[in-house]
Coordinates of C-alpha atoms and ligand atoms in Angstrom, one line a residue:
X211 CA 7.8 -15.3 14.9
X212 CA 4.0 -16.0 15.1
X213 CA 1.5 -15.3 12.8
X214 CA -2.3 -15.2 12.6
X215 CA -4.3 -17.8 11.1
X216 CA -8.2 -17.3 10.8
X217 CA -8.7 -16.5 14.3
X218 CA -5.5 -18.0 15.7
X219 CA -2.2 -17.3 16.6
X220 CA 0.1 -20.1 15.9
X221 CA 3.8 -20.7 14.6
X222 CA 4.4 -19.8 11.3
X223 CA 5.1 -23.2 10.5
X224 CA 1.9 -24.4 11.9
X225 CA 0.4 -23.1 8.8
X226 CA -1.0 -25.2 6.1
X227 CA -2.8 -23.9 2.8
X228 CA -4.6 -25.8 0.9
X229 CA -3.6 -26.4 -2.5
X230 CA -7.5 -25.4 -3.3
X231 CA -7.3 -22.1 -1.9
X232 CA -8.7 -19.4 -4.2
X233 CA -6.0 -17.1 -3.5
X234 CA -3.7 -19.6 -4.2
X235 CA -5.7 -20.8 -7.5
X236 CA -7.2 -17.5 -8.9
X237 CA -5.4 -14.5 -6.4
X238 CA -9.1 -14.1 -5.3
X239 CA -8.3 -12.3 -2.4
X240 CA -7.4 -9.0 -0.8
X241 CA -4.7 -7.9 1.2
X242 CA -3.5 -4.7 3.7
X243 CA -0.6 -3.1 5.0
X244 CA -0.5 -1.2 8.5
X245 CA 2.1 0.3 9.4
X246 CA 3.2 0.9 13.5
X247 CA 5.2 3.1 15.3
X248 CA 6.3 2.9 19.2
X249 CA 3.4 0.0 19.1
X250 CA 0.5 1.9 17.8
X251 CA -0.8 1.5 14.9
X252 CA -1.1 4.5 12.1
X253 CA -4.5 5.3 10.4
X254 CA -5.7 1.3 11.5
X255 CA -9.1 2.2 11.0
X256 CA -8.7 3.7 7.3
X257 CA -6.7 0.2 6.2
X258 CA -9.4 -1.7 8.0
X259 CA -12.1 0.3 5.9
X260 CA -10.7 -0.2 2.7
X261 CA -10.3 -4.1 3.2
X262 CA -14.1 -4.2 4.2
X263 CA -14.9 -1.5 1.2
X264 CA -12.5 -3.9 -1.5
X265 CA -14.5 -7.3 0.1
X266 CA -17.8 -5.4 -0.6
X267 CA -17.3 -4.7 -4.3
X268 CA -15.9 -8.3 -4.6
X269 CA -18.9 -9.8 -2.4
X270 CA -16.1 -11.3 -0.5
X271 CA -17.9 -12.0 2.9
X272 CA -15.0 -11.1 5.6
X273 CA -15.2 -13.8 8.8
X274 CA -14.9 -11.0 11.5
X275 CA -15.9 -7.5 12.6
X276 CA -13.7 -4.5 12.1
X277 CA -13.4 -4.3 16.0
X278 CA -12.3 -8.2 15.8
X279 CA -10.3 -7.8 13.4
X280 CA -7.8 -5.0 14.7
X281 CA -8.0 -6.7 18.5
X282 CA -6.1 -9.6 16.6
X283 CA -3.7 -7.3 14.7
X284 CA -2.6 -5.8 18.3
X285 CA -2.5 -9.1 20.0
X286 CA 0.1 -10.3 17.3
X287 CA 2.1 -7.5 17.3
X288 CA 2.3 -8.0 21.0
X289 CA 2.9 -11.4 20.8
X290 CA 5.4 -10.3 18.3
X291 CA 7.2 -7.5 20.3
X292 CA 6.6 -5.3 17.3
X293 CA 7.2 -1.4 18.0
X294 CA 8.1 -0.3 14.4
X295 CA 7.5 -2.2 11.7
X296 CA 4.8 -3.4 9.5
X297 CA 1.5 -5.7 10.0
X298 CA 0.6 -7.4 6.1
X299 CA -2.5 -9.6 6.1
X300 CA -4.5 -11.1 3.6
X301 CA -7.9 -12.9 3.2
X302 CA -9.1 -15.2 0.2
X303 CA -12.5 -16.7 -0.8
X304 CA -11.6 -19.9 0.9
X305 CA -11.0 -23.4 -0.3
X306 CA -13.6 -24.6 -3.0
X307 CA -13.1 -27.6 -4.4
X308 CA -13.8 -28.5 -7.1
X309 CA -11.7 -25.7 -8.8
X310 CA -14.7 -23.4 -10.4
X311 CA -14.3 -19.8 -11.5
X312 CA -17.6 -18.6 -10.0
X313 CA -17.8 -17.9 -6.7
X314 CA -18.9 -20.7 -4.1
X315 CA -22.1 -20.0 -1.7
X316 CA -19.9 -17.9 1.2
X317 CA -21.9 -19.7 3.9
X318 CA -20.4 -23.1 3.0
X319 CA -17.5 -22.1 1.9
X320 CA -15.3 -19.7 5.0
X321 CA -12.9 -17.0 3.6
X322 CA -9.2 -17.8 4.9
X323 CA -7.0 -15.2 6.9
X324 CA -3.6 -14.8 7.4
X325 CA -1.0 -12.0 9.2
X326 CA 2.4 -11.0 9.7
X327 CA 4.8 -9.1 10.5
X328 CA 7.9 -7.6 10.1
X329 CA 10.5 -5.3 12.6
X330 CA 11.3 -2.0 10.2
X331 CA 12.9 0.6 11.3
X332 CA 12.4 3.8 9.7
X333 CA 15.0 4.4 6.8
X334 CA 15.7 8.4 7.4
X335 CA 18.5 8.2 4.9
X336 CA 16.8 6.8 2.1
X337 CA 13.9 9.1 2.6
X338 CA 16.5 12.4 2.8
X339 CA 18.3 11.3 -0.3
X340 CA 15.6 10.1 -3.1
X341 CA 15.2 7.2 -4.9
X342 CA 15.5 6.7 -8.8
X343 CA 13.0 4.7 -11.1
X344 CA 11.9 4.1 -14.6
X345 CA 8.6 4.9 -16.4
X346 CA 6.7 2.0 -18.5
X347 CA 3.0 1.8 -19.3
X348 CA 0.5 0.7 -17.2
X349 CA -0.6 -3.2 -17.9
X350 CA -2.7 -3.7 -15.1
X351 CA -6.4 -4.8 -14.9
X352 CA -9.1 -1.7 -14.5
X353 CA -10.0 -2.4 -11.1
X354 CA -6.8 -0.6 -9.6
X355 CA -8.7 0.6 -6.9
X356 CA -9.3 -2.9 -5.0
X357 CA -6.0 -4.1 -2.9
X358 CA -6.4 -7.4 -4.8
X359 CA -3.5 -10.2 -4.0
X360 CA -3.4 -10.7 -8.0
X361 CA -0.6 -8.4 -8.1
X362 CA 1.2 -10.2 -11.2
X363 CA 1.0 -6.7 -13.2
X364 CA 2.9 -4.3 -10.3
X365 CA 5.1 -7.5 -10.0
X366 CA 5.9 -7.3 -13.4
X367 CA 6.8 -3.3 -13.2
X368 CA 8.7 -3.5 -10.3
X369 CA 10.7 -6.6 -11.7
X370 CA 11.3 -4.3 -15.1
X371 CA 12.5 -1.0 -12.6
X372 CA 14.6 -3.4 -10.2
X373 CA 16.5 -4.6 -13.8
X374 CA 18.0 -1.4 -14.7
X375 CA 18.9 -0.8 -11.0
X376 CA 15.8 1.4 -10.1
X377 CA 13.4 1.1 -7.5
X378 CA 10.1 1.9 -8.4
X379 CA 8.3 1.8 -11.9
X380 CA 5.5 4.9 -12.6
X381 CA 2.9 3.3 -15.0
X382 CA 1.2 4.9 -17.3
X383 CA -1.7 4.5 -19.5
X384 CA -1.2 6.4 -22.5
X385 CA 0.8 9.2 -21.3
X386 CA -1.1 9.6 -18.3
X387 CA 0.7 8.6 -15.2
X388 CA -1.3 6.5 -13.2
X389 CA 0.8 5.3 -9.6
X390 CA 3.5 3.5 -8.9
X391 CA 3.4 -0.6 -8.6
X392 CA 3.6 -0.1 -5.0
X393 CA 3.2 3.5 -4.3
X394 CA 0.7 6.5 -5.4
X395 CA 2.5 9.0 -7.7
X396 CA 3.1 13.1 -7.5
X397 CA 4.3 15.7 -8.6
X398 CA 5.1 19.2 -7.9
X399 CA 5.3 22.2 -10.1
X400 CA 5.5 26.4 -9.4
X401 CA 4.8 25.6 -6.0
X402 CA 1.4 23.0 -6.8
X403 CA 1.6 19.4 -5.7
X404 CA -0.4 17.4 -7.8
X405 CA -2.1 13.3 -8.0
X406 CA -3.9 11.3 -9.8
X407 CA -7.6 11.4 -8.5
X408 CA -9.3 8.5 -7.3
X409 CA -11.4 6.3 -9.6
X410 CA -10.5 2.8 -11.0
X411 CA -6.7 3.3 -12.3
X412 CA -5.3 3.7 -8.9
X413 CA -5.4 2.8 -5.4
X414 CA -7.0 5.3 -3.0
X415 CA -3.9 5.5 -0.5
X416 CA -4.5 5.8 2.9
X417 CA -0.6 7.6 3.0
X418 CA -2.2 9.9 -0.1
X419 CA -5.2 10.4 2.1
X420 CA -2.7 11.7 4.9
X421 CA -0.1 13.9 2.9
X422 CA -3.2 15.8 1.1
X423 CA -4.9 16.5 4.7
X424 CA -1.4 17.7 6.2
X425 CA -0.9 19.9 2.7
X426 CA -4.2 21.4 2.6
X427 CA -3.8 22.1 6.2
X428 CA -0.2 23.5 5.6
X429 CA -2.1 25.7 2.9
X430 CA 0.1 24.1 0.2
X431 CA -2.0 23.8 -3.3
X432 CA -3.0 20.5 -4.4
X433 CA -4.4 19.2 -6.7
X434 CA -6.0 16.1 -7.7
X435 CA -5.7 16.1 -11.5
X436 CA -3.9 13.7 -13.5
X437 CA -0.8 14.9 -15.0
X438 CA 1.3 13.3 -18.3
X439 CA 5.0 11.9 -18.7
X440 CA 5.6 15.1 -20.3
X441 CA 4.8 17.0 -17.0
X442 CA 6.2 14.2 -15.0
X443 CA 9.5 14.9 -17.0
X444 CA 9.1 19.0 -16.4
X445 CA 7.7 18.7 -12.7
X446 CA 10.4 20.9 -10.1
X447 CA 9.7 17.7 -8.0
X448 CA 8.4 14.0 -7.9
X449 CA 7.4 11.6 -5.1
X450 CA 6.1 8.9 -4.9
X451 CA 4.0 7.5 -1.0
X452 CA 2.9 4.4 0.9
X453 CA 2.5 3.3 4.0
X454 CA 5.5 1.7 4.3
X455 CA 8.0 4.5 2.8
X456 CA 5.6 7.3 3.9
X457 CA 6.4 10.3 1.2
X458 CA 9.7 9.3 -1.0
X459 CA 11.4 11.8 -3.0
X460 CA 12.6 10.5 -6.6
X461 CA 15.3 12.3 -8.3
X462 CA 15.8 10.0 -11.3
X463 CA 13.3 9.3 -13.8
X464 CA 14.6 7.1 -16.6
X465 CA 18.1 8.0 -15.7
X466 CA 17.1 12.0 -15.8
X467 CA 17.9 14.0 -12.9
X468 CA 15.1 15.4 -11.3
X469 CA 15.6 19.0 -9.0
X470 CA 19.6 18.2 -9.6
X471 CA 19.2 15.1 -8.5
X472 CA 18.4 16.4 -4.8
X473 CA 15.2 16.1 -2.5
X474 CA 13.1 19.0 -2.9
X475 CA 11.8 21.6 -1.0
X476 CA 7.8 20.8 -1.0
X477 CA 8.6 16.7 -0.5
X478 CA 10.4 17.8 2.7
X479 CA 7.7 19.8 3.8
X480 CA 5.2 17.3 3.1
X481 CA 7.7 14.3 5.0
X482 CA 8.3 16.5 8.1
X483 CA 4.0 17.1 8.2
X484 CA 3.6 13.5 7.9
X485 CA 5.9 12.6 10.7
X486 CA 4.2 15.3 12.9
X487 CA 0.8 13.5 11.8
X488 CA 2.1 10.0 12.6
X489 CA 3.6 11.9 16.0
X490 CA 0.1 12.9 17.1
X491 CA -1.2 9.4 16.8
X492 CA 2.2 7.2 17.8
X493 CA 4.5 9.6 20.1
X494 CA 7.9 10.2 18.9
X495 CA 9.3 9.2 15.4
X496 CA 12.9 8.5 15.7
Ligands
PLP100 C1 -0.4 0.0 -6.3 C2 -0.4 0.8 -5.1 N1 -0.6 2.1 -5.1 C3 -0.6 2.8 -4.0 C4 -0.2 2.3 -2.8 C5 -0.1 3.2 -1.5 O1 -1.2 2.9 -0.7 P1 -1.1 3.2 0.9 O2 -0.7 4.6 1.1 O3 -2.4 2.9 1.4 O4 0.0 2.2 1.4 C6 0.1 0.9 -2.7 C7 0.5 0.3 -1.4 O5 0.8 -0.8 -1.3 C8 0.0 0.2 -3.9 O6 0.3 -1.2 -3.9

């Protein structure tokens, strides 16, 4: 497998990061996830756009264009041979040295990119029959909405829901539910799919972005209004999305059953407009 270093493609081997890396000191850094299917990339340009939106609030100066940079994500997935599967890349701050909290001047100091990727297929049987997962509060930081590589915090959630046998963790911050550690959170109730709205307690998902254009579309209510662990608990359906599981039904919430412990009927709506979306873009889903 190759990978992409700064501007390169090289073995994955070939790689060397410097101890003094900022992402490797401080996780001053951001990362991305785009997904492909049939060897086209899904919603690219959105992913692309949030890393250059995240590098602007962190004045993170990124060393290529938008153009530039999704040219080299297609020429390693070429390279690569990847028709579904998953594209993760990351840049940092670069290597300042000596070690210093405060930012060194970006024209000395080059940011540092990496990518690769991974061959997955789709998991249709997973996605028809649910997954299960465990509520806990939410201890991140209050800048939820930057895809920062500090991810010690979703780390930690997942790690506490992958204990009991879970999969997924929905944090909370007082009895609001905020997202998943790796997903964006919903609910549905008499016939209304809700979300937390964006703002600074959640990452604005480019999957969430997807699923509430096909619902609108689809003329299914939604709503982008925060809902409690209360509702969560009294909700006729919960799923949870990302790029990389697209929408996921959950039908166990701290060892509750939700909808009998079944998919329901809105989340399979919702998966079969989200293929048909992906479809438009990337021909056939299998
Ligand atoms: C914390 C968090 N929320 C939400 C998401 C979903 O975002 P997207 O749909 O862009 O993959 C992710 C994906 O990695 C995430 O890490």
């Amino acid at each position: 497998m190759k990978v992409l270093w700064d501007d390169k493609i090289v073995d994955r081997n070939e790689v060397e990061i410097d101890m003094e890396d900022r992402g490797y000191q401080f996780g001053d850094g951001l990362y991305e996830v785009i997904r492909a299917y049939n060897g086209t990339f899904f919603t690219a340009d959105e992913h692309i756009d949030r890393l250059f939106t995240g590098a602007k609030k962190i004045d993170l100066v990124l060393p290529f264009t938008k153009n530039e940079l999704k040219e080299r994500l297609y020429k390693l997935m070429r390279e690569n041979e990847i028709e579904t599967g998953n594209i993760y890349f990351q840049v940092t701050r670069g290597i300042a040295i000596p070690r210093d909290h405060s930012y060194p001047d970006p024209t000395k100091v080059p940011a540092v990119f990496t990518a690769s990727t991974t061959k997955v297929p789709r998991d249709q049987a997973k996605m028809d029959r649910g997954i299960s997962v465990i509520t806990l509060p939410d201890m991140r930081w209050l800048h939820c909405d930057i895809k920062s590589i500090s991810l010690l915090g979703n780390v930690m959630a997942k790690h506490e829901a992958h204990k009991v046998g879970a999969e997924e963790a929905i944090q909370h911050r007082e009895g609001i539910v905020t997202e998943g550690a790796s997903t964006n959170m919903w609910m549905v109730k008499d016939g209304v799919i809700y979300t937390h709205p964006d703002g600074n307690l959640v990452l604005p998902g480019i999957t969430k972005i997807v699923l509430l254009d096909v619902a609108r579309k689809a003329g299914i209510p939604v709503k982008e209004e925060a809902f409690t662990l209360e509702q969560l608990k009294n909700a006729d359906e919960v799923f949870s999305s990302s790029t990389t599981i697209e929408a996921m039904p959950i039908i166990e919430i701290d060892g509750v059953k939700v909808n009998d412990g079944k998919r329901g009927p809105v989340v399979k709506q919702l998966q079969d407009l989200y293929v048909k979306a992906v479809e438009d873009v990337c021909g056939e889903v299998r």
